[in-house]
């Protein structure tokens, strides 16, 4: 487990408690934090299909994102979390190609899913069914620089200033281009970003239709979490409830800056029990 990962993705209070408890709930031959899913080194061969939901699912027929390609570089490969549904991998490639055409820089791609998806030993509750990918908002000049500048213990920098209320000067037209391209991609269902980023874009982008796909969430001030819709080839994929049609720039966004969202929350002493994985997912790890 990497403490820095907890800091990075810490969704505060209750969710953090759940992550911590699940991460420590190893048993049998597993070391603390490990899950059977994190030991699997091979994809499950078969027609691609995302199964279950982002926080309780798995993936058959995953593609591996290459270490580097036009306009993108995949970082922290030692985590072995660079697998996803082929649509997810295609989407990343297309964003990379768009950035390459724009300025020759590279987007830095973080975690997708494990070879067969499933629960991870650290950092995320989601990223389980091959449809989630983290993309850092900092761009790289070269693959070598990207890998060198992002050791496990040092994340790329935040895009927000003090108190996470305003964009800082690391944010610029390239970041706007990247998040807009992701939001406008037809396969993308939603993008989790810090409320400070969403608010700034609500102000500068004047109710643009793509803003609705930006969903405010804790953290996510240095990277965006892009989630795809359930693909047609995946009948067992559990689609989240749809993103509202409005821009989400009004009262919903204001809540994040109010007292309720920012006061300390009570944490549950007992985390909610982890749901059983779908049966089709249990089959994928049966022999491990
Ligand atoms: Zn993520």
mmCIF file of C-alpha atoms and ligand atoms in Angstrom:
data_model
loop_
_atom_site.group_PDB
_atom_site.id
_atom_site.type_symbol
_atom_site.label_atom_id
_atom_site.label_comp_id
_atom_site.label_asym_id
_atom_site.label_seq_id
_atom_site.Cartn_x
_atom_site.Cartn_y
_atom_site.Cartn_z
ATOM 1 C CA UNK A 1 0.000 0.000 0.000
ATOM 2 C CA UNK A 2 1.310 3.444 -0.758
ATOM 3 C CA UNK A 3 0.414 6.114 1.755
ATOM 4 C CA UNK A 4 0.785 8.778 -0.896
ATOM 5 C CA UNK A 5 -1.891 7.046 -2.906
ATOM 6 C CA UNK A 6 -4.270 7.436 -0.037
ATOM 7 C CA UNK A 7 -3.559 11.099 0.176
ATOM 8 C CA UNK A 8 -3.982 11.554 -3.494
ATOM 9 C CA UNK A 9 -7.324 9.882 -3.874
ATOM 10 C CA UNK A 10 -8.619 10.511 -0.381
ATOM 11 C CA UNK A 11 -12.334 11.082 -0.838
ATOM 12 C CA UNK A 12 -12.496 12.209 2.817
ATOM 13 C CA UNK A 13 -14.015 10.681 5.883
ATOM 14 C CA UNK A 14 -16.416 7.828 5.316
ATOM 15 C CA UNK A 15 -15.211 6.698 1.921
ATOM 16 C CA UNK A 16 -11.636 6.862 3.173
ATOM 17 C CA UNK A 17 -12.608 4.656 6.085
ATOM 18 C CA UNK A 18 -14.032 2.130 3.693
ATOM 19 C CA UNK A 19 -10.920 2.171 1.534
ATOM 20 C CA UNK A 20 -8.680 1.735 4.523
ATOM 21 C CA UNK A 21 -10.713 -1.075 5.993
ATOM 22 C CA UNK A 22 -10.972 -2.941 2.733
ATOM 23 C CA UNK A 23 -7.284 -2.434 2.125
ATOM 24 C CA UNK A 24 -6.478 -3.977 5.480
ATOM 25 C CA UNK A 25 -8.908 -6.832 5.162
ATOM 26 C CA UNK A 26 -6.537 -9.310 3.565
ATOM 27 C CA UNK A 27 -6.808 -12.924 4.643
ATOM 28 C CA UNK A 28 -5.189 -16.287 4.160
ATOM 29 C CA UNK A 29 -2.101 -16.161 2.008
ATOM 30 C CA UNK A 30 -2.743 -12.574 1.062
ATOM 31 C CA UNK A 31 -0.607 -9.897 2.622
ATOM 32 C CA UNK A 32 -2.458 -6.982 4.155
ATOM 33 C CA UNK A 33 -4.068 -4.940 1.463
ATOM 34 C CA UNK A 34 -3.684 -7.501 -1.267
ATOM 35 C CA UNK A 35 -6.692 -8.886 -3.063
ATOM 36 C CA UNK A 36 -6.781 -11.968 -5.292
ATOM 37 C CA UNK A 37 -7.396 -9.593 -8.165
ATOM 38 C CA UNK A 38 -4.138 -7.784 -7.625
ATOM 39 C CA UNK A 39 -2.142 -11.012 -7.978
ATOM 40 C CA UNK A 40 -3.508 -11.814 -11.420
ATOM 41 C CA UNK A 41 -1.033 -11.107 -14.170
ATOM 42 C CA UNK A 42 -3.029 -12.237 -17.198
ATOM 43 C CA UNK A 43 -6.141 -10.945 -18.880
ATOM 44 C CA UNK A 44 -9.137 -13.229 -19.221
ATOM 45 C CA UNK A 45 -9.276 -14.216 -22.857
ATOM 46 C CA UNK A 46 -12.599 -13.772 -24.589
ATOM 47 C CA UNK A 47 -14.838 -11.265 -26.270
ATOM 48 C CA UNK A 48 -14.431 -7.950 -24.447
ATOM 49 C CA UNK A 49 -17.033 -7.316 -21.775
ATOM 50 C CA UNK A 50 -17.210 -5.042 -18.775
ATOM 51 C CA UNK A 51 -19.051 -6.816 -15.956
ATOM 52 C CA UNK A 52 -20.739 -5.214 -12.973
ATOM 53 C CA UNK A 53 -20.143 -1.644 -11.880
ATOM 54 C CA UNK A 54 -17.087 0.543 -11.399
ATOM 55 C CA UNK A 55 -16.881 -0.310 -7.689
ATOM 56 C CA UNK A 56 -17.830 -3.985 -7.892
ATOM 57 C CA UNK A 57 -16.973 -5.542 -11.216
ATOM 58 C CA UNK A 58 -14.386 -7.044 -13.513
ATOM 59 C CA UNK A 59 -13.382 -7.210 -17.152
ATOM 60 C CA UNK A 60 -13.071 -9.978 -19.730
ATOM 61 C CA UNK A 61 -10.956 -9.515 -22.836
ATOM 62 C CA UNK A 62 -9.169 -6.404 -21.601
ATOM 63 C CA UNK A 63 -6.650 -4.595 -23.782
ATOM 64 C CA UNK A 64 -3.359 -3.349 -22.386
ATOM 65 C CA UNK A 65 -2.572 0.310 -22.890
ATOM 66 C CA UNK A 66 0.936 0.478 -24.382
ATOM 67 C CA UNK A 67 3.617 2.211 -22.330
ATOM 68 C CA UNK A 68 3.799 5.005 -24.840
ATOM 69 C CA UNK A 69 2.012 6.063 -28.021
ATOM 70 C CA UNK A 70 1.287 9.195 -30.033
ATOM 71 C CA UNK A 71 0.496 11.915 -27.482
ATOM 72 C CA UNK A 72 0.357 9.708 -24.395
ATOM 73 C CA UNK A 73 2.567 7.991 -21.862
ATOM 74 C CA UNK A 74 1.408 5.470 -19.297
ATOM 75 C CA UNK A 75 3.061 6.046 -15.920
ATOM 76 C CA UNK A 76 3.601 3.850 -12.836
ATOM 77 C CA UNK A 77 3.463 0.678 -14.894
ATOM 78 C CA UNK A 78 4.768 -1.336 -11.937
ATOM 79 C CA UNK A 79 1.247 -1.162 -10.501
ATOM 80 C CA UNK A 80 0.028 -3.334 -13.384
ATOM 81 C CA UNK A 81 -3.102 -1.273 -13.738
ATOM 82 C CA UNK A 82 -2.922 -0.392 -17.397
ATOM 83 C CA UNK A 83 -5.696 -2.669 -18.653
ATOM 84 C CA UNK A 84 -9.159 -1.695 -19.759
ATOM 85 C CA UNK A 85 -12.046 -2.368 -22.034
ATOM 86 C CA UNK A 86 -10.878 -1.784 -25.630
ATOM 87 C CA UNK A 87 -13.105 1.292 -25.791
ATOM 88 C CA UNK A 88 -11.290 2.775 -22.803
ATOM 89 C CA UNK A 89 -7.913 2.128 -24.387
ATOM 90 C CA UNK A 90 -9.159 3.581 -27.690
ATOM 91 C CA UNK A 91 -10.443 6.682 -25.959
ATOM 92 C CA UNK A 92 -7.048 7.251 -24.313
ATOM 93 C CA UNK A 93 -5.318 6.778 -27.654
ATOM 94 C CA UNK A 94 -7.652 9.275 -29.288
ATOM 95 C CA UNK A 95 -7.064 11.875 -26.590
ATOM 96 C CA UNK A 96 -3.346 11.324 -27.035
ATOM 97 C CA UNK A 97 -3.567 11.732 -30.787
ATOM 98 C CA UNK A 98 -5.528 14.944 -30.343
ATOM 99 C CA UNK A 99 -2.876 16.332 -27.985
ATOM 100 C CA UNK A 100 -0.115 15.198 -30.306
ATOM 101 C CA UNK A 101 -1.688 17.093 -33.176
ATOM 102 C CA UNK A 102 -2.195 20.129 -30.993
ATOM 103 C CA UNK A 103 1.272 20.647 -29.597
ATOM 104 C CA UNK A 104 3.309 17.430 -29.627
ATOM 105 C CA UNK A 105 3.034 17.032 -25.856
ATOM 106 C CA UNK A 106 1.969 13.873 -24.057
ATOM 107 C CA UNK A 107 -0.873 13.234 -21.672
ATOM 108 C CA UNK A 108 0.189 11.258 -18.613
ATOM 109 C CA UNK A 109 -2.091 8.301 -18.033
ATOM 110 C CA UNK A 110 -2.381 6.823 -14.548
ATOM 111 C CA UNK A 111 -4.373 3.814 -13.414
ATOM 112 C CA UNK A 112 -6.894 2.037 -15.579
ATOM 113 C CA UNK A 113 -7.745 -1.445 -14.233
ATOM 114 C CA UNK A 114 -5.906 -4.617 -13.314
ATOM 115 C CA UNK A 115 -5.673 -7.346 -16.001
ATOM 116 C CA UNK A 116 -9.076 -8.746 -15.023
ATOM 117 C CA UNK A 117 -10.237 -5.657 -13.171
ATOM 118 C CA UNK A 118 -11.677 -6.307 -9.736
ATOM 119 C CA UNK A 119 -10.830 -4.788 -6.422
ATOM 120 C CA UNK A 120 -7.458 -3.136 -5.972
ATOM 121 C CA UNK A 121 -5.220 -3.364 -2.953
ATOM 122 C CA UNK A 122 -4.860 0.410 -2.635
ATOM 123 C CA UNK A 123 -5.845 3.804 -3.956
ATOM 124 C CA UNK A 124 -9.237 3.175 -5.501
ATOM 125 C CA UNK A 125 -12.592 1.678 -4.755
ATOM 126 C CA UNK A 126 -13.619 1.994 -8.390
ATOM 127 C CA UNK A 127 -11.582 1.223 -11.547
ATOM 128 C CA UNK A 128 -12.928 -2.345 -11.345
ATOM 129 C CA UNK A 129 -14.717 -2.998 -14.644
ATOM 130 C CA UNK A 130 -12.258 -1.588 -17.166
ATOM 131 C CA UNK A 131 -14.146 1.620 -17.887
ATOM 132 C CA UNK A 132 -12.294 4.018 -15.559
ATOM 133 C CA UNK A 133 -9.036 5.814 -16.233
ATOM 134 C CA UNK A 134 -7.104 8.519 -14.407
ATOM 135 C CA UNK A 135 -5.487 11.167 -16.553
ATOM 136 C CA UNK A 136 -3.166 13.717 -15.016
ATOM 137 C CA UNK A 137 -3.747 17.324 -15.987
ATOM 138 C CA UNK A 138 -0.025 18.051 -16.224
ATOM 139 C CA UNK A 139 1.364 17.364 -19.687
ATOM 140 C CA UNK A 140 4.786 15.898 -20.386
ATOM 141 C CA UNK A 141 7.359 16.909 -22.972
ATOM 142 C CA UNK A 142 8.632 13.360 -23.334
ATOM 143 C CA UNK A 143 7.910 9.875 -22.060
ATOM 144 C CA UNK A 144 11.235 9.769 -20.240
ATOM 145 C CA UNK A 145 10.506 13.017 -18.396
ATOM 146 C CA UNK A 146 7.062 11.790 -17.464
ATOM 147 C CA UNK A 147 8.321 8.562 -15.947
ATOM 148 C CA UNK A 148 11.223 10.275 -14.176
ATOM 149 C CA UNK A 149 9.077 13.041 -12.697
ATOM 150 C CA UNK A 150 6.310 10.825 -11.303
ATOM 151 C CA UNK A 151 7.800 8.406 -8.789
ATOM 152 C CA UNK A 152 5.231 6.655 -6.649
ATOM 153 C CA UNK A 153 5.707 9.085 -3.790
ATOM 154 C CA UNK A 154 5.369 12.267 -5.805
ATOM 155 C CA UNK A 155 2.236 13.145 -7.696
ATOM 156 C CA UNK A 156 2.038 15.667 -10.485
ATOM 157 C CA UNK A 157 1.008 19.044 -9.060
ATOM 158 C CA UNK A 158 -2.454 20.363 -8.286
ATOM 159 C CA UNK A 159 -4.182 22.721 -10.679
ATOM 160 C CA UNK A 160 -5.721 24.677 -7.792
ATOM 161 C CA UNK A 161 -4.370 27.350 -5.485
ATOM 162 C CA UNK A 162 -4.763 27.692 -1.734
ATOM 163 C CA UNK A 163 -8.035 26.322 -0.328
ATOM 164 C CA UNK A 164 -8.708 24.763 -3.713
ATOM 165 C CA UNK A 165 -10.861 27.701 -4.668
ATOM 166 C CA UNK A 166 -9.185 28.924 -7.847
ATOM 167 C CA UNK A 167 -7.172 27.535 -10.713
ATOM 168 C CA UNK A 168 -3.480 28.265 -10.396
ATOM 169 C CA UNK A 169 -1.136 29.178 -13.206
ATOM 170 C CA UNK A 170 -0.414 25.566 -14.083
ATOM 171 C CA UNK A 171 -3.838 25.506 -15.671
ATOM 172 C CA UNK A 172 -3.911 26.824 -19.207
ATOM 173 C CA UNK A 173 -5.360 26.288 -22.679
ATOM 174 C CA UNK A 174 -3.848 22.787 -22.924
ATOM 175 C CA UNK A 175 -5.665 21.632 -19.798
ATOM 176 C CA UNK A 176 -8.916 23.140 -21.054
ATOM 177 C CA UNK A 177 -8.396 21.382 -24.376
ATOM 178 C CA UNK A 178 -7.777 18.053 -22.645
ATOM 179 C CA UNK A 179 -10.760 18.076 -20.308
ATOM 180 C CA UNK A 180 -13.083 19.361 -23.035
ATOM 181 C CA UNK A 181 -11.899 16.698 -25.479
ATOM 182 C CA UNK A 182 -12.521 14.023 -22.865
ATOM 183 C CA UNK A 183 -15.964 15.361 -21.961
ATOM 184 C CA UNK A 184 -16.986 15.585 -25.612
ATOM 185 C CA UNK A 185 -15.814 12.074 -26.418
ATOM 186 C CA UNK A 186 -18.953 10.085 -27.238
ATOM 187 C CA UNK A 187 -17.913 7.048 -25.179
ATOM 188 C CA UNK A 188 -17.392 9.080 -22.004
ATOM 189 C CA UNK A 189 -20.141 8.983 -19.411
ATOM 190 C CA UNK A 190 -18.722 11.316 -16.757
ATOM 191 C CA UNK A 191 -15.517 12.866 -15.466
ATOM 192 C CA UNK A 192 -14.777 13.350 -11.783
ATOM 193 C CA UNK A 193 -12.990 16.623 -11.045
ATOM 194 C CA UNK A 194 -12.495 18.820 -8.038
ATOM 195 C CA UNK A 195 -15.383 21.255 -7.522
ATOM 196 C CA UNK A 196 -12.871 24.125 -7.777
ATOM 197 C CA UNK A 197 -12.029 23.080 -11.333
ATOM 198 C CA UNK A 198 -15.655 22.659 -12.299
ATOM 199 C CA UNK A 199 -16.563 26.059 -10.879
ATOM 200 C CA UNK A 200 -13.774 27.785 -12.784
ATOM 201 C CA UNK A 201 -14.933 26.146 -16.011
ATOM 202 C CA UNK A 202 -18.560 27.017 -15.341
ATOM 203 C CA UNK A 203 -17.424 30.631 -15.127
ATOM 204 C CA UNK A 204 -15.177 30.626 -18.185
ATOM 205 C CA UNK A 205 -17.089 28.300 -20.510
ATOM 206 C CA UNK A 206 -20.469 29.864 -20.224
ATOM 207 C CA UNK A 207 -22.819 26.909 -19.726
ATOM 208 C CA UNK A 208 -21.254 24.825 -22.489
ATOM 209 C CA UNK A 209 -23.063 21.521 -22.996
ATOM 210 C CA UNK A 210 -20.013 19.403 -22.142
ATOM 211 C CA UNK A 211 -19.817 20.838 -18.612
ATOM 212 C CA UNK A 212 -22.589 18.491 -17.519
ATOM 213 C CA UNK A 213 -20.227 15.554 -17.745
ATOM 214 C CA UNK A 214 -17.906 17.084 -15.134
ATOM 215 C CA UNK A 215 -18.972 15.703 -11.786
ATOM 216 C CA UNK A 216 -17.538 17.392 -8.692
ATOM 217 C CA UNK A 217 -15.738 15.114 -6.276
ATOM 218 C CA UNK A 218 -13.157 15.371 -3.508
ATOM 219 C CA UNK A 219 -9.515 15.398 -4.535
ATOM 220 C CA UNK A 220 -9.128 15.248 -8.310
ATOM 221 C CA UNK A 221 -7.353 18.587 -8.489
ATOM 222 C CA UNK A 222 -4.276 17.173 -10.229
ATOM 223 C CA UNK A 223 -5.940 14.481 -12.297
ATOM 224 C CA UNK A 224 -9.322 13.791 -13.806
ATOM 225 C CA UNK A 225 -11.064 10.468 -13.481
ATOM 226 C CA UNK A 226 -12.719 9.576 -16.772
ATOM 227 C CA UNK A 227 -15.451 6.948 -16.802
ATOM 228 C CA UNK A 228 -16.950 5.417 -19.926
ATOM 229 C CA UNK A 229 -20.543 4.409 -20.476
ATOM 230 C CA UNK A 230 -21.327 0.715 -20.462
ATOM 231 C CA UNK A 231 -20.407 -0.472 -23.977
ATOM 232 C CA UNK A 232 -22.972 -2.300 -26.103
ATOM 233 C CA UNK A 233 -20.892 -5.483 -25.978
ATOM 234 C CA UNK A 234 -21.316 -5.646 -22.204
ATOM 235 C CA UNK A 235 -24.848 -6.688 -21.229
ATOM 236 C CA UNK A 236 -23.753 -7.433 -17.655
ATOM 237 C CA UNK A 237 -22.249 -3.973 -17.180
ATOM 238 C CA UNK A 238 -24.101 -1.930 -14.582
ATOM 239 C CA UNK A 239 -24.649 1.585 -15.878
ATOM 240 C CA UNK A 240 -24.672 4.364 -13.273
ATOM 241 C CA UNK A 241 -27.708 6.616 -13.141
ATOM 242 C CA UNK A 242 -27.448 9.177 -15.911
ATOM 243 C CA UNK A 243 -25.711 12.491 -15.448
ATOM 244 C CA UNK A 244 -28.380 15.238 -15.218
ATOM 245 C CA UNK A 245 -29.008 17.164 -18.429
ATOM 246 C CA UNK A 246 -28.262 20.550 -16.878
ATOM 247 C CA UNK A 247 -24.726 21.933 -16.695
ATOM 248 C CA UNK A 248 -24.575 21.282 -12.956
ATOM 249 C CA UNK A 249 -23.168 24.772 -12.505
ATOM 250 C CA UNK A 250 -25.947 25.955 -10.172
ATOM 251 C CA UNK A 251 -27.035 24.891 -6.716
ATOM 252 C CA UNK A 252 -25.578 21.397 -7.008
ATOM 253 C CA UNK A 253 -22.120 22.864 -7.466
ATOM 254 C CA UNK A 254 -22.679 25.510 -4.808
ATOM 255 C CA UNK A 255 -23.256 22.742 -2.246
ATOM 256 C CA UNK A 256 -19.618 21.758 -2.495
ATOM 257 C CA UNK A 257 -18.552 25.182 -1.281
ATOM 258 C CA UNK A 258 -21.071 25.342 1.546
ATOM 259 C CA UNK A 259 -20.928 24.482 5.206
ATOM 260 C CA UNK A 260 -22.358 20.994 4.926
ATOM 261 C CA UNK A 261 -19.772 19.751 2.442
ATOM 262 C CA UNK A 262 -16.919 21.291 4.362
ATOM 263 C CA UNK A 263 -17.711 20.389 7.944
ATOM 264 C CA UNK A 264 -16.150 17.293 9.451
ATOM 265 C CA UNK A 265 -18.379 14.298 8.958
ATOM 266 C CA UNK A 266 -19.067 11.506 11.361
ATOM 267 C CA UNK A 267 -17.339 8.352 10.288
ATOM 268 C CA UNK A 268 -19.039 5.071 10.691
ATOM 269 C CA UNK A 269 -17.206 2.803 13.138
ATOM 270 C CA UNK A 270 -18.184 -0.179 11.059
ATOM 271 C CA UNK A 271 -17.703 0.196 7.329
ATOM 272 C CA UNK A 272 -20.466 -1.067 5.110
ATOM 273 C CA UNK A 273 -19.926 -4.712 4.194
ATOM 274 C CA UNK A 274 -18.304 -5.181 0.848
ATOM 275 C CA UNK A 275 -20.781 -6.561 -1.675
ATOM 276 C CA UNK A 276 -20.096 -9.943 -3.247
ATOM 277 C CA UNK A 277 -18.653 -9.649 -6.734
ATOM 278 C CA UNK A 278 -20.987 -10.662 -9.569
ATOM 279 C CA UNK A 279 -20.890 -14.430 -10.217
ATOM 280 C CA UNK A 280 -19.261 -13.895 -13.620
ATOM 281 C CA UNK A 281 -16.417 -12.088 -11.843
ATOM 282 C CA UNK A 282 -15.944 -14.818 -9.264
ATOM 283 C CA UNK A 283 -15.368 -17.246 -12.135
ATOM 284 C CA UNK A 284 -12.493 -15.103 -13.392
ATOM 285 C CA UNK A 285 -10.482 -15.625 -10.210
ATOM 286 C CA UNK A 286 -11.650 -19.124 -9.386
ATOM 287 C CA UNK A 287 -8.271 -20.695 -10.080
ATOM 288 C CA UNK A 288 -6.247 -18.061 -8.196
HETATM 289 ZN ZN1 LIG B 1 -9.674 7.328 -10.705
#
